[in-house]
XYZ file of C-alpha atoms in Angstrom:
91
model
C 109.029 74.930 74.363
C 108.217 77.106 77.485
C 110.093 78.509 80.104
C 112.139 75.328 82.044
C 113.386 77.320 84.882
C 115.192 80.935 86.426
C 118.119 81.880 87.988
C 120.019 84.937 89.464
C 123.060 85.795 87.196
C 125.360 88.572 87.966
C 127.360 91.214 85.977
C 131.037 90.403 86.140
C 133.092 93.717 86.426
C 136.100 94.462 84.734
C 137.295 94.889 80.962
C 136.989 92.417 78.569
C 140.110 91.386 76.499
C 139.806 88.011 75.318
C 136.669 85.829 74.233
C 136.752 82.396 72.057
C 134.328 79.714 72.192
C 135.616 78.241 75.633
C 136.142 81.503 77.802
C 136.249 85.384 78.424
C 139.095 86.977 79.772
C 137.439 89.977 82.227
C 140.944 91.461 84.004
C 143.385 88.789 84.778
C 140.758 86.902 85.206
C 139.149 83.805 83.073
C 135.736 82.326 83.025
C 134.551 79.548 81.323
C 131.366 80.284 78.951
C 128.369 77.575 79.647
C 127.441 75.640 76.699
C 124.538 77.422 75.651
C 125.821 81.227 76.390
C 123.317 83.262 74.780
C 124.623 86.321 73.095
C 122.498 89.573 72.487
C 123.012 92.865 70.650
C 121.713 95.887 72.382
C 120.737 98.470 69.905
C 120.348 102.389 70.916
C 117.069 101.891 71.460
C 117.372 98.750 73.672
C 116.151 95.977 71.500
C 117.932 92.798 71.932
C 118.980 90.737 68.786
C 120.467 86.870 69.132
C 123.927 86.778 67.849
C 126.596 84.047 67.581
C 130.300 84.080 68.804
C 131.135 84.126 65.635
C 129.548 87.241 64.649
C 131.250 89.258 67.443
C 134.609 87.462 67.295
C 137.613 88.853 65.645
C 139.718 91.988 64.546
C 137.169 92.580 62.180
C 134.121 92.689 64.341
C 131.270 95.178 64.463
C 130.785 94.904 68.061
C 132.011 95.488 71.824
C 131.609 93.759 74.784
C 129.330 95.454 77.008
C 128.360 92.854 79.946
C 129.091 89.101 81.073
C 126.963 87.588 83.263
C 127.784 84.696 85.028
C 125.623 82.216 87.727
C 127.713 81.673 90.392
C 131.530 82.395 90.894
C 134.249 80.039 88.948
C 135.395 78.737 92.126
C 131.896 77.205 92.516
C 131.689 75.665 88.977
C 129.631 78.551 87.693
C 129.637 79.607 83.638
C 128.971 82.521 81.892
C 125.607 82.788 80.651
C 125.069 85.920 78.785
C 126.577 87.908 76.450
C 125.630 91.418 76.042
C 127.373 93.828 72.742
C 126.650 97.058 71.558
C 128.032 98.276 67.883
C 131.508 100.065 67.848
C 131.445 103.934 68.155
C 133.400 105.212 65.295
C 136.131 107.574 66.341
């Protein structure tokens, strides 16, 4: 299967502190996640890896939050459509 189709998404700004498989909770804000979100780990040396939500949900998890990207505002029925997670610095 090729390429269907494009469109602009945008970086939504603000901390994350919530995510299930329904929303993200960036601020006070929350934003519903489209259907197919696609979730990617950024390594150091920027190479993108597919991940599921459940591999970066939980207490437990390996990973941060380091971008959501939505299509159009939440007002305008837009979703979130990508993920992006880095590892966890150790402290």
């Amino acid at each position: 299967m090729g390429i269907e189709g494009m469109q602009n998404i945008s970086k939504i700004s603000g901390n994350v502190s919530e995510i299930n498989n329904t929303f993200v909770t960036v601020g006070n804000n929350h934003y519903l996640l489209a259907d197919n979100v696609k979730i990617f780990y950024r390594n150091y040396e920027w190479d993108y890896m597919l991940l599921t939500m459940e591999d970066i949900s939980g207490e437990n998890s390996d990973y941060q939050i380091s971008g959501v990207y939505h299509d159009k505002s939440s007002k305008s029925g837009g979703r979130v459509r990508v993920i992006v997670v880095t590892k966890k610095v150790s402290k």
